[in-house]
XYZ file of C-alpha atoms in Angstrom:
575
model
C 19.815 -47.982 -15.068
C 21.581 -48.563 -11.748
C 19.846 -50.793 -9.213
C 19.544 -47.928 -6.728
C 17.809 -45.757 -9.310
C 15.417 -48.592 -10.109
C 14.579 -49.073 -6.459
C 14.009 -45.305 -6.104
C 11.717 -45.217 -9.062
C 9.832 -48.260 -7.883
C 9.342 -46.597 -4.501
C 7.999 -43.448 -6.138
C 5.716 -45.343 -8.445
C 4.282 -47.191 -5.486
C 2.834 -43.845 -4.396
C 0.898 -43.489 -7.637
C -2.747 -42.587 -7.140
C -5.135 -44.696 -9.141
C -8.926 -44.313 -9.169
C -11.981 -42.753 -10.860
C -10.375 -43.019 -14.261
C -7.419 -40.969 -13.065
C -3.731 -42.077 -12.996
C -1.654 -39.651 -10.956
C 2.117 -39.233 -10.622
C 1.685 -35.766 -9.248
C 4.622 -34.396 -7.259
C 6.677 -37.582 -7.194
C 9.741 -35.793 -8.466
C 10.552 -38.421 -11.056
C 13.510 -37.700 -13.315
C 12.734 -39.534 -16.513
C 15.533 -39.044 -18.966
C 15.081 -41.922 -21.396
C 12.760 -44.738 -22.384
C 14.248 -47.140 -19.844
C 13.569 -44.762 -16.934
C 9.979 -44.276 -18.104
C 9.311 -47.987 -18.752
C 7.322 -48.689 -15.588
C 5.280 -45.500 -15.903
C 4.553 -46.230 -19.494
C 3.492 -49.783 -18.593
C 1.105 -48.518 -15.964
C -0.509 -46.142 -18.420
C -0.817 -48.770 -21.098
C -2.437 -51.308 -18.714
C -4.806 -48.825 -17.188
C -8.296 -49.408 -18.684
C -10.622 -46.499 -19.109
C -8.030 -43.794 -18.544
C -9.709 -40.382 -18.406
C -7.128 -38.272 -16.607
C -3.323 -38.345 -16.480
C -1.440 -36.313 -13.921
C 2.306 -35.800 -14.595
C 2.793 -32.560 -12.626
C 6.007 -32.148 -10.653
C 8.147 -34.573 -12.619
C 10.643 -33.987 -15.366
C 10.584 -35.667 -18.754
C 13.264 -35.914 -21.406
C 12.465 -36.398 -25.069
C 12.902 -40.187 -25.051
C 10.828 -40.579 -21.916
C 8.045 -38.443 -23.433
C 8.154 -40.631 -26.540
C 7.812 -43.763 -24.343
C 4.855 -42.297 -22.546
C 3.397 -41.182 -25.877
C 3.471 -44.753 -27.205
C 1.504 -45.884 -24.097
C -1.111 -43.297 -24.871
C -1.722 -44.312 -28.454
C -4.843 -46.340 -27.659
C -6.222 -44.224 -24.864
C -9.256 -42.880 -26.701
C -11.132 -42.088 -23.438
C -8.555 -39.615 -22.187
C -10.151 -36.243 -21.375
C -7.953 -34.393 -18.892
C -4.175 -33.902 -19.207
C -2.591 -32.330 -16.105
C 0.934 -31.765 -17.512
C 2.087 -28.675 -15.660
C 5.664 -28.304 -14.274
C 6.812 -31.305 -16.369
C 10.130 -30.111 -17.724
C 12.138 -28.754 -14.817
C 15.860 -28.722 -15.619
C 15.311 -29.509 -19.285
C 16.814 -27.604 -22.135
C 14.240 -25.518 -23.894
C 15.043 -27.315 -27.140
C 13.891 -30.609 -25.532
C 10.426 -29.413 -24.763
C 8.790 -28.950 -28.246
C 9.663 -32.487 -29.471
C 8.499 -33.961 -26.187
C 5.165 -32.094 -26.455
C 4.752 -33.025 -30.072
C 5.201 -36.717 -29.310
C 2.604 -36.686 -26.535
C 0.197 -34.518 -28.566
C 0.477 -36.789 -31.581
C -0.369 -39.767 -29.411
C -3.470 -38.086 -28.069
C -4.579 -37.211 -31.590
C -3.778 -40.660 -32.905
C -5.857 -42.247 -30.134
C -8.838 -40.135 -31.149
C -9.187 -38.781 -27.621
C -11.450 -35.804 -26.982
C -9.891 -33.524 -24.395
C -11.840 -31.315 -22.063
C -8.922 -29.959 -19.951
C -5.279 -29.333 -20.857
C -2.951 -27.908 -18.245
C 0.611 -27.069 -19.304
C 1.298 -24.341 -16.720
C 4.714 -23.695 -15.211
C 6.535 -25.113 -18.194
C 8.903 -22.363 -19.347
C 8.752 -23.413 -22.989
C 8.489 -20.037 -24.688
C 7.099 -19.555 -28.209
C 8.723 -22.806 -29.397
C 6.737 -24.716 -26.765
C 3.538 -23.304 -28.177
C 4.564 -24.625 -31.551
C 4.909 -28.013 -29.858
C 1.170 -28.043 -29.010
C -0.045 -26.125 -32.041
C -1.199 -29.132 -34.037
C -2.897 -30.695 -30.989
C -4.831 -27.462 -30.370
C -6.036 -27.337 -33.965
C -7.014 -31.011 -34.019
C -10.336 -32.700 -33.401
C -8.907 -33.787 -30.004
C -9.327 -30.205 -28.828
C -12.706 -29.478 -30.394
C -14.223 -30.437 -27.048
C -11.681 -28.447 -24.947
C -13.278 -26.608 -21.989
C -10.288 -25.519 -19.944
C -6.862 -24.386 -21.268
C -4.253 -23.523 -18.658
C -0.901 -22.078 -19.741
C 0.151 -20.079 -16.742
C 3.799 -19.042 -16.455
C 4.977 -20.523 -19.694
C 6.999 -17.551 -21.051
C 5.071 -17.610 -24.335
C 5.901 -14.051 -25.212
C 4.268 -12.105 -28.025
C 5.119 -14.748 -30.632
C 3.684 -17.597 -28.563
C 0.511 -15.575 -27.915
C -0.015 -15.071 -31.617
C 0.546 -18.758 -32.393
C -1.813 -19.753 -29.633
C -4.506 -17.313 -30.870
C -4.298 -18.664 -34.421
C -4.514 -22.222 -33.162
C -7.676 -21.443 -31.237
C -9.205 -19.611 -34.167
C -8.499 -22.541 -36.447
C -9.887 -25.068 -33.889
C -13.029 -23.045 -33.712
C -13.265 -22.837 -37.554
C -12.816 -26.603 -38.004
C -15.115 -27.568 -35.119
C -17.798 -25.124 -36.365
C -17.679 -26.707 -39.830
C -18.552 -29.969 -38.177
C -21.561 -28.477 -36.341
C -20.053 -28.432 -32.839
C -17.986 -25.206 -32.402
C -15.303 -25.076 -29.772
C -16.747 -23.803 -26.500
C -13.724 -23.023 -24.324
C -14.844 -21.911 -20.893
C -11.633 -21.351 -18.882
C -8.509 -19.615 -20.206
C -5.535 -19.108 -17.928
C -2.286 -17.532 -19.224
C -0.738 -15.385 -16.493
C 2.930 -14.424 -16.407
C 3.553 -14.950 -20.128
C 4.925 -11.584 -21.344
C 2.149 -11.396 -23.889
C 2.251 -7.591 -24.002
C -0.190 -5.679 -26.293
C 0.384 -7.663 -29.456
C -0.066 -11.036 -27.801
C -3.128 -9.870 -25.896
C -4.698 -8.290 -28.962
C -4.219 -11.511 -30.966
C -5.854 -13.511 -28.216
C -8.668 -10.988 -27.986
C -9.616 -11.858 -31.547
C -9.887 -15.539 -30.605
C -11.923 -14.655 -27.498
C -14.341 -12.587 -29.504
C -14.845 -15.478 -31.941
C -15.311 -18.065 -29.176
C -17.935 -16.200 -27.244
C -18.067 -18.984 -24.608
C -15.559 -17.955 -21.972
C -16.548 -18.031 -18.318
C -13.129 -17.316 -16.818
C -10.201 -15.254 -18.152
C -7.017 -15.107 -16.129
C -4.221 -13.098 -17.686
C -2.342 -11.357 -14.852
C 1.160 -9.966 -15.109
C 1.574 -9.874 -18.909
C 2.910 -6.391 -19.559
C -0.316 -5.348 -21.265
C -1.093 -1.606 -21.351
C -4.104 0.374 -22.505
C -4.194 -0.673 -26.226
C -4.063 -4.353 -25.301
C -6.603 -3.822 -22.565
C -8.935 -2.098 -24.964
C -8.722 -5.077 -27.354
C -9.547 -7.432 -24.550
C -12.409 -5.206 -23.435
C -13.907 -5.371 -26.907
C -13.626 -9.167 -26.857
C -15.132 -9.824 -23.460
C -18.331 -8.042 -24.454
C -18.963 -11.040 -26.754
C -18.651 -13.524 -23.918
C -21.922 -13.029 -21.986
C -21.367 -15.944 -19.607
C -18.091 -14.496 -18.262
C -17.890 -14.947 -14.457
C -14.283 -14.302 -13.580
C -11.996 -11.632 -15.092
C -8.433 -11.419 -13.701
C -6.106 -8.914 -15.300
C -4.032 -8.178 -12.205
C -0.735 -6.369 -12.652
C -1.211 -4.996 -16.102
C -1.484 -1.242 -16.942
C -4.933 0.201 -17.689
C -4.641 3.966 -17.200
C -7.667 6.025 -18.195
C -8.053 4.655 -21.727
C -8.010 0.985 -20.685
C -10.255 1.664 -17.639
C -12.941 3.392 -19.675
C -12.934 0.712 -22.319
C -13.191 -1.998 -19.667
C -15.992 -0.158 -17.926
C -17.970 0.072 -21.134
C -17.396 -3.649 -21.792
C -18.561 -4.653 -18.330
C -21.901 -2.991 -18.944
C -22.748 -5.842 -21.308
C -22.007 -8.593 -18.741
C -24.630 -9.699 -16.237
C -22.877 -12.813 -14.870
C -19.602 -11.400 -13.641
C -18.834 -12.495 -10.135
C -15.114 -11.692 -9.686
C -13.204 -8.714 -11.100
C -9.471 -8.461 -10.344
C -7.974 -5.229 -11.625
C -5.510 -4.909 -8.752
C -2.158 -3.284 -9.531
C -3.517 -2.139 -12.873
C -3.046 1.662 -12.536
C -6.780 2.242 -12.822
C -6.471 5.581 -11.054
C -9.299 7.786 -9.913
C -10.979 8.502 -13.247
C -10.955 4.818 -14.021
C -12.356 3.956 -10.575
C -15.176 6.482 -11.044
C -16.083 4.868 -14.444
C -16.076 1.401 -12.851
C -18.266 2.746 -10.003
C -20.775 3.862 -12.638
C -20.971 0.355 -14.008
C -21.405 -1.014 -10.497
C -24.426 1.305 -10.064
C -26.226 0.271 -13.223
C -25.114 -3.323 -13.657
C -23.010 -6.265 -12.405
C -25.957 -7.600 -10.304
C -24.262 -10.715 -8.880
C -20.760 -9.355 -8.332
C -19.024 -10.978 -5.358
C -15.418 -9.679 -5.458
C -13.850 -6.452 -6.706
C -10.122 -5.856 -6.505
C -8.976 -2.297 -7.260
C -5.842 -2.435 -5.053
C -2.620 -0.620 -5.797
C -4.194 1.586 -8.483
C -3.279 5.117 -7.432
C -6.920 5.714 -6.463
C -7.576 8.730 -4.192
C -9.899 8.944 -1.155
C -12.775 10.593 -3.028
C -12.783 8.068 -5.872
C -12.546 5.181 -3.345
C -15.660 6.589 -1.590
C -17.484 6.718 -4.861
C -16.657 3.023 -5.394
C -17.790 2.203 -1.892
C -21.142 3.930 -2.422
C -21.593 2.005 -5.668
C -21.410 -1.423 -3.905
C -24.013 -0.486 -1.360
C -26.814 -2.428 -3.114
C -24.767 -5.456 -4.189
C -26.477 -8.217 -2.181
C -23.882 -10.874 -3.207
C -20.863 -8.786 -2.560
C -18.247 -10.565 -0.413
C -14.988 -8.689 -0.890
C -13.860 -5.181 -1.815
C -10.099 -4.609 -1.980
C -8.882 -1.023 -2.113
C -5.576 -1.595 -0.334
C -2.400 0.018 -1.518
C -4.034 3.128 -2.978
C -3.609 6.854 -2.118
C -6.207 7.420 0.594
C -4.120 8.665 3.481
C -4.809 7.916 7.124
C -7.904 10.058 7.246
C -9.083 8.670 3.931
C -8.752 5.098 5.128
C -10.814 5.939 8.175
C -13.409 7.656 6.067
C -13.657 4.663 3.800
C -14.026 2.235 6.765
C -16.709 4.515 8.226
C -18.588 4.669 4.952
C -18.598 0.886 4.568
C -19.717 0.507 8.194
C -22.549 2.939 7.692
C -23.782 0.804 4.768
C -23.466 -2.350 6.907
C -20.727 -3.512 4.538
C -17.736 -3.098 6.804
C -16.868 -6.828 6.812
C -16.505 -6.727 3.003
C -13.590 -4.257 3.070
C -10.159 -5.820 2.845
C -7.242 -4.532 4.894
C -5.866 -1.047 4.030
C -2.557 -1.721 5.684
C -0.486 -0.993 2.579
C -2.087 2.381 1.752
C 0.358 4.675 -0.046
C -0.796 7.874 1.666
C -2.742 10.775 0.175
C -1.330 12.631 -2.805
C 0.363 15.985 -1.906
C -0.104 17.380 -5.327
C -3.845 16.952 -5.594
C -4.428 20.671 -5.997
C -2.016 20.638 -9.008
C -4.125 18.055 -10.736
C -5.610 18.146 -14.175
C -2.343 18.321 -16.135
C -0.713 15.034 -15.418
C 1.481 13.825 -18.226
C 1.700 10.056 -17.927
C 4.421 7.979 -19.512
C 1.855 5.400 -20.463
C -0.179 7.908 -22.353
C 2.505 9.882 -24.217
C 0.621 9.573 -27.474
C -2.228 11.894 -26.279
C -1.324 14.608 -28.735
C -2.229 12.283 -31.586
C -5.234 10.711 -29.945
C -8.703 12.212 -29.903
C -10.653 9.267 -28.583
C -9.914 7.550 -25.330
C -11.998 4.582 -26.209
C -11.360 4.265 -29.913
C -7.670 3.744 -30.279
C -5.619 1.712 -32.789
C -8.118 -1.105 -33.239
C -11.504 -1.685 -34.746
C -12.710 -3.477 -31.656
C -12.321 -0.304 -29.673
C -14.344 1.580 -32.219
C -17.230 -0.785 -31.636
C -17.398 0.200 -27.996
C -17.458 3.874 -28.849
C -20.108 3.549 -31.467
C -22.379 1.727 -29.103
C -21.746 3.404 -25.770
C -20.595 6.730 -27.040
C -17.840 7.959 -24.819
C -14.843 9.798 -26.235
C -12.695 12.529 -24.884
C -12.177 14.596 -27.974
C -11.573 18.141 -26.790
C -10.110 19.379 -30.101
C -13.411 20.352 -31.780
C -14.667 23.627 -30.297
C -17.853 23.606 -32.274
C -19.892 21.205 -34.362
C -19.094 21.418 -38.130
C -22.669 22.411 -39.036
C -23.110 25.065 -36.319
C -24.547 28.474 -37.268
C -22.004 31.207 -37.647
C -23.381 32.984 -34.582
C -22.805 29.909 -32.377
C -19.281 29.474 -33.764
C -18.464 33.106 -33.051
C -19.971 32.950 -29.529
C -18.029 29.835 -28.486
C -14.751 31.135 -29.912
C -14.944 34.210 -27.627
C -17.994 33.978 -25.284
C -19.470 37.051 -23.670
C -22.767 37.847 -21.888
C -23.662 40.326 -24.594
C -23.219 37.750 -27.356
C -25.230 35.196 -25.376
C -28.132 37.554 -25.126
C -27.839 38.495 -28.819
C -28.243 34.820 -29.762
C -31.876 34.997 -28.698
C -33.772 31.920 -29.873
C -30.504 30.487 -31.252
C -29.486 29.787 -27.653
C -31.419 26.515 -27.929
C -28.908 25.462 -30.593
C -26.212 25.544 -28.003
C -27.544 22.162 -26.798
C -26.273 20.643 -30.037
C -22.714 21.660 -29.036
C -22.601 19.269 -26.066
C -22.941 15.509 -26.042
C -22.130 12.885 -23.443
C -20.033 11.134 -26.065
C -17.534 13.972 -25.893
C -17.210 14.791 -22.155
C -14.166 17.068 -22.507
C -15.763 19.307 -25.090
C -19.032 19.303 -23.127
C -17.273 20.286 -19.885
C -15.432 23.058 -21.600
C -18.623 24.527 -23.065
C -20.415 24.265 -19.701
C -17.625 26.131 -17.938
C -17.420 28.803 -20.598
C -21.107 29.589 -20.361
C -21.044 29.366 -16.565
C -18.314 31.944 -16.483
C -20.813 34.498 -17.934
C -23.077 34.274 -14.866
C -24.007 37.595 -13.244
C -26.793 38.940 -11.050
C -28.201 40.949 -13.941
C -31.657 39.353 -14.270
C -31.593 38.970 -18.047
C -28.057 37.539 -18.158
C -28.724 35.297 -15.143
C -31.808 33.806 -16.725
C -30.095 33.275 -20.087
C -27.105 31.545 -18.499
C -29.099 29.325 -16.158
C -31.644 28.348 -18.858
C -28.763 27.414 -21.188
C -26.911 25.469 -18.460
C -30.174 23.626 -17.510
C -30.823 22.562 -21.088
C -27.238 21.333 -21.574
C -26.966 19.455 -18.309
C -30.371 17.832 -18.714
C -29.129 16.478 -21.997
C -25.739 15.409 -20.643
C -27.125 13.580 -17.580
C -30.057 11.803 -19.300
C -27.998 8.896 -20.622
C -26.316 5.989 -18.853
C -24.679 6.349 -15.455
C -21.306 5.629 -17.125
C -21.776 8.507 -19.544
C -22.815 10.932 -16.816
C -19.955 9.918 -14.542
C -17.401 10.254 -17.386
C -18.736 13.755 -18.055
C -18.722 14.752 -14.437
C -15.225 13.343 -13.767
C -13.924 15.332 -16.738
C -15.665 18.437 -15.359
C -13.992 17.733 -11.985
C -10.604 17.418 -13.678
C -11.013 20.760 -15.413
C -12.117 22.335 -12.123
C -8.983 20.942 -10.366
C -10.944 18.645 -8.036
C -9.747 15.419 -9.594
C -6.283 14.496 -10.810
C -6.522 13.587 -14.462
C -4.377 12.109 -17.176
C -3.243 13.351 -20.483
C -3.567 16.879 -21.745
C -6.776 18.028 -20.052
C -6.120 21.598 -18.833
C -7.576 23.141 -15.744
C -10.067 25.973 -16.351
C -9.728 29.384 -14.804
C -12.578 29.280 -12.326
C -14.854 32.132 -11.324
C -17.681 32.155 -8.801
C -20.365 32.189 -11.493
C -19.518 28.607 -12.643
C -20.081 27.329 -9.105
C -23.304 29.278 -8.739
C -24.569 27.650 -11.965
C -23.809 24.208 -10.461
C -25.531 25.268 -7.213
C -28.607 25.992 -9.253
C -28.367 22.855 -11.390
C -27.998 20.316 -8.545
C -31.300 21.423 -7.087
C -33.210 20.631 -10.322
C -35.161 17.439 -10.898
C -33.098 16.442 -13.878
C -29.934 16.273 -11.773
C -29.781 12.698 -10.415
C -28.987 12.256 -6.739
C -26.121 9.922 -7.348
C -24.470 12.492 -9.689
C -24.847 15.064 -6.950
C -23.261 12.637 -4.463
C -20.267 12.223 -6.811
C -19.739 15.995 -6.940
C -20.228 16.330 -3.233
C -17.561 13.698 -2.382
C -14.932 15.391 -4.508
C -15.834 18.843 -3.371
C -15.801 17.929 0.310
C -12.345 16.210 -0.039
C -10.639 18.713 -2.345
C -12.669 21.905 -2.011
C -9.590 23.939 -0.999
C -8.693 24.356 -4.647
C -11.823 26.486 -5.062
C -10.955 29.002 -2.337
C -10.639 31.760 -4.967
C -14.398 31.427 -5.592
C -15.228 32.556 -2.063
C -18.802 32.133 -0.855
C -19.823 30.457 -4.099
C -17.913 27.321 -2.971
C -19.880 27.219 0.230
C -23.186 27.729 -1.510
C -22.478 24.883 -3.856
C -21.308 22.608 -1.049
C -24.485 23.303 0.947
C -26.697 22.675 -2.085
C -24.968 19.351 -2.764
C -25.296 18.304 0.858
C -29.066 19.025 0.844
C -29.501 17.191 -2.425
C -27.720 14.133 -1.150
C -29.925 14.078 1.907
C -33.224 14.384 0.024
């Protein structure tokens, strides 16, 4: 090595931080190509007694230099924290796996028990994951608490290798009576996509110990999100969930909302830039109302959420005493919607929680053409009957427990009496009256677990309303019995049903193949009656009122019935 290079290295090493069991070369910009260039650093490591943390971030190591450092680590059995991010700048990708294997082998050979491993910002791809695979499976990682692999370009293949390594580590550590209890997992910007995310979800479910999950910008869409949703339900201590810049759409949003119902310790949720959309926002608002007691931050920015849905979310955070930040920037509120949201937050004395709305996308011009939005992310809807039970067994667990599907393809239950089947296939007031006592069986045709079917039946029966006393009584009694059943479950179930009803009425822009119903005044008059009944919760009436007041123009064909419903909702919300 030239004398100038030696002098430069000596100067850099003189800035090394030493103390509290930590030896730090962070940010020194050392270019260590071979054993000679790493000699002084290796000597420092070898001579350091009681080494617990080694920081090598912001330098660049070649294979020979890594081997020299590894040799110095061979007797460092007290090492716990390895901060090895941004450690291979300018290196060939082929150099990274052998370098990692050398250093990992040294840690294993020393018998160290790691608690933190940070290899972020090392663009090592799937091969790099292979370089740490044996380390992750070894006893040295049985004690691992934090694993940080942000921006490593792992890809699907690397995600699968990582998942298997974590599963094996958990298996081996469990057999020794001390199962792996990983708390923090960070793997943003890794192109994991659905397959990689689903593989990791299996590991997360097995671990059950995670407190923080950070997986932003990974190209994950609804099937991967559903797998992750199923997994997080099994991690009750989860505090931070960051899935920013992935693609939820309705399926992923509903699955995630259901999963969040199980978590009482969540403090930070970041679903920004996740295409949550209005239906997803309404579902998350339901969870806010009935759970998440210590939530501090909620990010739903850049999600194509409309004004009405944003106001529903705002109302849902009203009683969150620990709430510090609500981010709804970059959505589709429009100028008036932004002002309405600010006013709503101020009226709840929560104005200081609302983040800037400076990047709002403006209100959607095609709101009154809603309810038949074919989304590229959901182009399999023709083959899918269950928005929360798709492609994986984990998703089916959610549905079985929380019971929300959107199967609109079954007009009647398989065991329905022939009279019921005939009536629902072509409903008429005359047939409804002829059912007599069988009308009570119509309750069996609706269930909160199938909101699309339930909404369809409600609208069909509501369309039969007339001022004929006998018909009016039969229709309203039937509607009352059905709605009492549909709204008696969880807030999430009732919100999912009502949002589906709103989509079919044209008041909410939906996804997939849900068709708008042909509305008549009688359906609105049935709702006017229903919202005044004791079984109809005030918060459900508030949900309807918000959407009707923002998008009521689509009901102009219903004339005075629209005004009557609006007035009834307003009175109910003021009770």
